Amino acid sequence: MPRLTVRRLLVVGATSRIAHETCRRFAAEGASFVLAARDPAKLDAVAADLLAHGAALAEPFLLDATDYDRHPALLDAAVAHLGRIDAVLVAHGLLPDQAKAERSVEAMRYAFEVNATSVLALLTPVAAYFEAERRGLIAVLSSVAGDRGRRENYVYGAAKAAVTRFLEGLRVRLAPAGVTVLTVKPGPVKTPMTAHLEQGVLFAEPEDVADRIYAAMTRGRDIVHTPSWWRPIMGVLRNLPERVFKRLGL
């Protein structure tokens, strides 16, 4: 498969460590960015860093992803600054307190809204844009947590499962238009989002995760597990019978 040309990117959740690291790889090639996130100070710092790494343009756009009325404005701003968009990378999200989400409907709903509903809402105008363009790349961070519901993180996992299923259908819909839809499935990564957790051997470095996302985006892949060992691990977990899975208590 020929290498995809990705020079103009819209990045949502641009201040996340994984998105930032991934953008650095494109910045080194002189790419241009519109960067969306909530925190203006962090957003400006990421933009400055990407310019220092070779980006031709790094335009910040303040966005709370749950502010759905702002999604069309974000897309319009990206087209205005970039001329046209080659790729959209969606990387925002939060790791909810599972115990709190089990007790609080409000906490559960908010976790699902940030991790799933806001992503699906954003992808609706993005998909229409690329379908009309008859080209482009949509890359979205889901998670291996969405491959099977687990005791310790099933609220987060359920939201990511919704994203994964949505992307599966979107991929089939947009394939005839020549649009690539990439589902990224990281395991736990050493980022500020997981800094409060005990980090064992399965925790990946964000630089390594970014390398695999960059490679998958430029090669036009459909799904990438990162690190790669999560693909066989989740293959086994997905196929375990429920009665066995319950006994494991995972």
CSV table of C-alpha atoms in Angstrom, one decimal, residues 10-247:
chain,number,residue,atom,x,y,z
A,10,LEU,CA,-6.7,18.6,12.7
A,11,VAL,CA,-5.9,17.2,16.2
A,12,VAL,CA,-8.6,17.1,18.9
A,13,GLY,CA,-7.2,16.4,22.4
A,14,ALA,CA,-3.9,17.8,21.1
A,15,THR,CA,-2.5,18.3,24.6
A,16,SER,CA,-2.7,14.6,25.5
A,17,ARG,CA,0.8,13.1,25.7
A,18,ILE,CA,0.1,10.5,23.0
A,19,ALA,CA,-1.3,13.1,20.5
A,20,HIS,CA,1.6,15.4,21.2
A,21,GLU,CA,4.2,12.8,20.6
A,22,THR,CA,2.4,11.6,17.4
A,23,CYS,CA,2.3,15.2,16.1
A,24,ARG,CA,6.0,15.6,16.7
A,25,ARG,CA,6.6,12.9,14.0
A,26,PHE,CA,4.5,14.8,11.5
A,27,ALA,CA,6.0,18.2,12.5
A,28,ALA,CA,9.5,16.9,11.7
A,29,GLU,CA,8.2,16.5,8.1
A,30,GLY,CA,7.0,20.1,8.0
A,31,ALA,CA,3.3,19.4,8.6
A,32,SER,CA,0.7,22.0,9.5
A,33,PHE,CA,-1.7,21.7,12.4
A,34,VAL,CA,-4.9,23.0,13.9
A,35,LEU,CA,-4.7,21.9,17.5
A,36,ALA,CA,-7.9,21.7,19.7
A,37,ALA,CA,-8.0,21.3,23.5
A,38,ARG,CA,-9.5,22.9,26.6
A,39,ASP,CA,-6.4,24.2,28.4
A,40,PRO,CA,-5.1,27.4,26.7
A,41,ALA,CA,-1.7,27.3,28.4
A,42,LYS,CA,-1.0,23.7,27.5
A,43,LEU,CA,-2.3,24.2,24.0
A,44,ASP,CA,0.1,27.1,23.4
A,45,ALA,CA,3.0,25.1,24.8
A,46,VAL,CA,2.2,22.2,22.4
A,47,ALA,CA,1.9,24.6,19.5
A,48,ALA,CA,5.2,26.2,20.3
A,49,ASP,CA,6.9,22.8,20.7
A,50,LEU,CA,5.6,21.6,17.3
A,51,LEU,CA,6.8,24.7,15.6
A,52,ALA,CA,10.2,24.1,17.2
A,53,HIS,CA,10.2,20.6,15.8
A,54,GLY,CA,9.6,21.8,12.3
A,55,ALA,CA,5.9,22.3,11.9
A,56,ALA,CA,4.9,24.9,9.2
A,57,LEU,CA,1.8,26.0,11.2
A,58,ALA,CA,0.4,25.2,14.6
A,59,GLU,CA,-2.8,27.0,15.2
A,60,PRO,CA,-4.5,26.6,18.6
A,61,PHE,CA,-8.3,26.3,18.9
A,62,LEU,CA,-9.9,26.2,22.4
A,63,LEU,CA,-12.5,23.4,22.6
A,64,ASP,CA,-14.4,21.5,25.2
A,65,ALA,CA,-15.2,18.3,23.3
A,66,THR,CA,-18.6,18.1,25.0
A,67,ASP,CA,-19.5,21.6,23.6
A,68,TYR,CA,-21.2,20.1,20.5
A,69,ASP,CA,-22.2,23.4,19.0
A,70,ARG,CA,-18.5,24.2,18.6
A,71,HIS,CA,-17.7,21.2,16.5
A,72,PRO,CA,-18.7,22.7,13.1
A,73,ALA,CA,-16.8,25.9,14.0
A,74,LEU,CA,-13.7,23.8,14.7
A,75,LEU,CA,-14.0,22.1,11.3
A,76,ASP,CA,-14.5,25.4,9.6
A,77,ALA,CA,-11.5,26.9,11.3
A,78,ALA,CA,-9.3,24.0,10.4
A,79,VAL,CA,-10.3,24.3,6.7
A,80,ALA,CA,-9.7,28.0,6.8
A,81,HIS,CA,-6.2,27.7,8.3
A,82,LEU,CA,-5.1,24.6,6.4
A,83,GLY,CA,-6.8,25.0,3.1
A,84,ARG,CA,-7.9,21.4,3.3
A,85,ILE,CA,-7.5,18.7,5.8
A,86,ASP,CA,-5.5,15.5,5.1
A,87,ALA,CA,-6.1,13.8,8.5
A,88,VAL,CA,-8.1,14.2,11.7
A,89,LEU,CA,-6.6,12.7,14.9
A,90,VAL,CA,-9.1,12.4,17.8
A,91,ALA,CA,-7.3,11.8,21.1
A,92,HIS,CA,-9.3,13.4,23.9
A,93,GLY,CA,-10.7,11.4,26.8
A,94,LEU,CA,-10.5,10.8,30.5
A,95,LEU,CA,-9.9,7.8,32.8
A,96,PRO,CA,-12.9,7.8,35.2
A,97,ASP,CA,-12.8,6.7,38.8
A,98,GLN,CA,-14.5,3.3,38.4
A,99,ALA,CA,-15.6,3.1,42.0
A,100,LYS,CA,-17.2,6.5,41.8
A,101,ALA,CA,-18.9,5.8,38.5
A,102,GLU,CA,-20.4,2.6,40.0
A,103,ARG,CA,-22.2,4.7,42.6
A,104,SER,CA,-22.9,7.9,40.8
A,105,VAL,CA,-25.1,8.1,37.7
A,106,GLU,CA,-23.8,11.6,37.0
A,107,ALA,CA,-20.1,10.4,37.1
A,108,MET,CA,-20.9,7.4,34.8
A,109,ARG,CA,-22.8,9.6,32.3
A,110,TYR,CA,-20.0,12.2,32.2
A,111,ALA,CA,-17.3,9.5,31.6
A,112,PHE,CA,-19.4,8.1,28.8
A,113,GLU,CA,-20.1,11.5,27.3
A,114,VAL,CA,-16.4,12.5,27.2
A,115,ASN,CA,-15.1,9.2,26.1
A,116,ALA,CA,-17.8,8.2,23.6
A,117,THR,CA,-20.7,10.6,22.8
A,118,SER,CA,-18.4,13.6,22.2
A,119,VAL,CA,-16.2,11.5,19.9
A,120,LEU,CA,-19.1,10.2,17.9
A,121,ALA,CA,-20.6,13.7,17.7
A,122,LEU,CA,-17.3,15.1,16.4
A,123,LEU,CA,-16.9,12.3,13.9
A,124,THR,CA,-20.3,13.0,12.3
A,125,PRO,CA,-19.3,16.3,10.6
A,126,VAL,CA,-15.7,15.1,10.1
A,127,ALA,CA,-17.0,12.0,8.2
A,128,ALA,CA,-19.3,14.2,6.0
A,129,TYR,CA,-16.3,16.4,5.2
A,130,PHE,CA,-14.0,13.6,4.1
A,131,GLU,CA,-16.8,11.8,2.3
A,132,ALA,CA,-17.4,14.9,0.2
A,133,GLU,CA,-13.7,15.3,-0.4
A,134,ARG,CA,-13.4,11.7,-1.5
A,135,ARG,CA,-10.1,11.3,0.4
A,136,GLY,CA,-8.6,11.7,3.8
A,137,LEU,CA,-7.8,9.9,7.0
A,138,ILE,CA,-9.6,9.7,10.4
A,139,ALA,CA,-7.6,8.3,13.3
A,140,VAL,CA,-9.2,7.8,16.7
A,141,LEU,CA,-7.8,6.6,20.0
A,142,SER,CA,-10.0,3.9,21.3
A,143,SER,CA,-8.5,1.3,23.8
A,144,VAL,CA,-8.0,-2.4,24.4
A,145,ALA,CA,-10.3,-1.8,27.3
A,146,GLY,CA,-13.1,-1.7,24.7
A,147,ASP,CA,-12.4,-5.3,23.6
A,148,ARG,CA,-13.9,-6.9,26.7
A,149,GLY,CA,-15.7,-5.6,29.8
A,150,ARG,CA,-13.5,-6.0,32.8
A,151,ARG,CA,-14.4,-5.6,36.5
A,152,GLU,CA,-11.9,-2.9,37.2
A,153,ASN,CA,-12.7,-0.5,34.3
A,154,TYR,CA,-15.9,-1.5,32.6
A,155,VAL,CA,-17.3,2.1,32.5
A,156,TYR,CA,-14.3,3.3,30.6
A,157,GLY,CA,-14.3,0.1,28.5
A,158,ALA,CA,-17.9,0.4,27.6
A,159,ALA,CA,-17.3,3.9,26.2
A,160,LYS,CA,-14.3,2.7,24.2
A,161,ALA,CA,-16.3,-0.2,22.9
A,162,ALA,CA,-18.9,2.2,21.6
A,163,VAL,CA,-16.2,4.1,19.8
A,164,THR,CA,-14.7,1.0,18.4
A,165,ARG,CA,-18.0,-0.3,17.0
A,166,PHE,CA,-18.8,3.2,15.6
A,167,LEU,CA,-15.4,3.2,13.8
A,168,GLU,CA,-16.0,-0.2,12.3
A,169,GLY,CA,-19.2,0.9,10.6
A,170,LEU,CA,-17.7,4.3,9.6
A,171,ARG,CA,-14.8,2.4,8.0
A,172,VAL,CA,-17.2,0.4,5.8
A,173,ARG,CA,-19.2,3.5,5.0
A,174,LEU,CA,-16.3,5.7,3.9
A,175,ALA,CA,-14.2,3.0,2.1
A,176,PRO,CA,-15.9,3.6,-1.3
A,177,ALA,CA,-15.0,7.3,-0.9
A,178,GLY,CA,-11.3,6.5,-0.5
A,179,VAL,CA,-11.3,7.6,3.2
A,180,THR,CA,-9.2,5.6,5.7
A,181,VAL,CA,-10.5,5.1,9.2
A,182,LEU,CA,-7.9,4.0,11.7
A,183,THR,CA,-8.9,2.6,15.1
A,184,VAL,CA,-6.0,2.9,17.6
A,185,LYS,CA,-6.1,0.5,20.6
A,186,PRO,CA,-3.5,1.4,23.2
A,187,GLY,CA,-3.0,-0.5,26.4
A,188,PRO,CA,-2.0,1.5,29.5
A,189,VAL,CA,0.6,4.2,28.7
A,190,LYS,CA,2.8,6.2,31.0
A,191,THR,CA,1.0,9.5,30.7
A,192,PRO,CA,-0.4,12.1,33.1
A,193,MET,CA,-3.8,10.3,32.9
A,194,THR,CA,-2.3,7.2,34.4
A,195,ALA,CA,0.2,8.8,36.7
A,196,HIS,CA,-1.9,7.9,39.8
A,197,LEU,CA,-1.9,4.2,38.9
A,198,GLU,CA,0.7,1.6,39.9
A,199,GLN,CA,2.6,1.2,36.6
A,200,GLY,CA,3.7,-2.4,35.9
A,201,VAL,CA,5.5,-4.1,33.0
A,202,LEU,CA,2.5,-3.7,30.6
A,203,PHE,CA,2.7,0.1,30.7
A,204,ALA,CA,4.1,1.5,27.5
A,205,GLU,CA,6.2,4.5,26.8
A,206,PRO,CA,4.3,7.3,25.0
A,207,GLU,CA,7.1,7.6,22.4
A,208,ASP,CA,6.8,4.0,21.4
A,209,VAL,CA,3.0,4.3,21.2
A,210,ALA,CA,3.4,7.4,19.0
A,211,ASP,CA,5.8,5.6,16.7
A,212,ARG,CA,3.1,2.9,16.0
A,213,ILE,CA,0.3,5.4,15.5
A,214,TYR,CA,2.5,7.4,13.1
A,215,ALA,CA,3.3,4.3,11.1
A,216,ALA,CA,-0.3,3.2,11.0
A,217,MET,CA,-1.6,6.6,9.9
A,218,THR,CA,1.0,6.9,7.1
A,219,ARG,CA,0.5,3.3,5.9
A,220,GLY,CA,-3.3,3.6,5.8
A,221,ARG,CA,-4.0,0.8,8.4
A,222,ASP,CA,-7.5,0.0,9.7
A,223,ILE,CA,-6.6,-1.1,13.3
A,224,VAL,CA,-3.5,-0.9,15.3
A,225,HIS,CA,-2.8,-2.3,18.8
A,226,THR,CA,0.0,-0.5,20.6
A,227,PRO,CA,2.2,-2.1,21.8
A,228,SER,CA,1.6,-4.9,19.4
A,229,TRP,CA,1.4,-7.6,22.1
A,230,TRP,CA,-2.1,-6.4,23.0
A,231,ARG,CA,-3.5,-8.0,19.9
A,232,PRO,CA,-2.9,-11.6,20.9
A,233,ILE,CA,-3.6,-10.9,24.6
A,234,MET,CA,-7.0,-9.4,23.8
A,235,GLY,CA,-7.7,-12.1,21.2
A,236,VAL,CA,-7.5,-14.6,24.0
A,237,LEU,CA,-9.5,-12.5,26.5
A,238,ARG,CA,-12.3,-11.9,23.9
A,239,ASN,CA,-12.7,-15.6,23.3
A,240,LEU,CA,-12.8,-16.8,26.9
A,241,PRO,CA,-16.3,-18.1,27.8
A,242,GLU,CA,-18.2,-16.0,30.3
A,243,ARG,CA,-18.1,-18.6,33.0
A,244,VAL,CA,-14.3,-18.8,32.8
A,245,PHE,CA,-14.0,-15.0,32.6
A,246,LYS,CA,-16.1,-14.6,35.8
A,247,ARG,CA,-13.9,-17.0,37.7
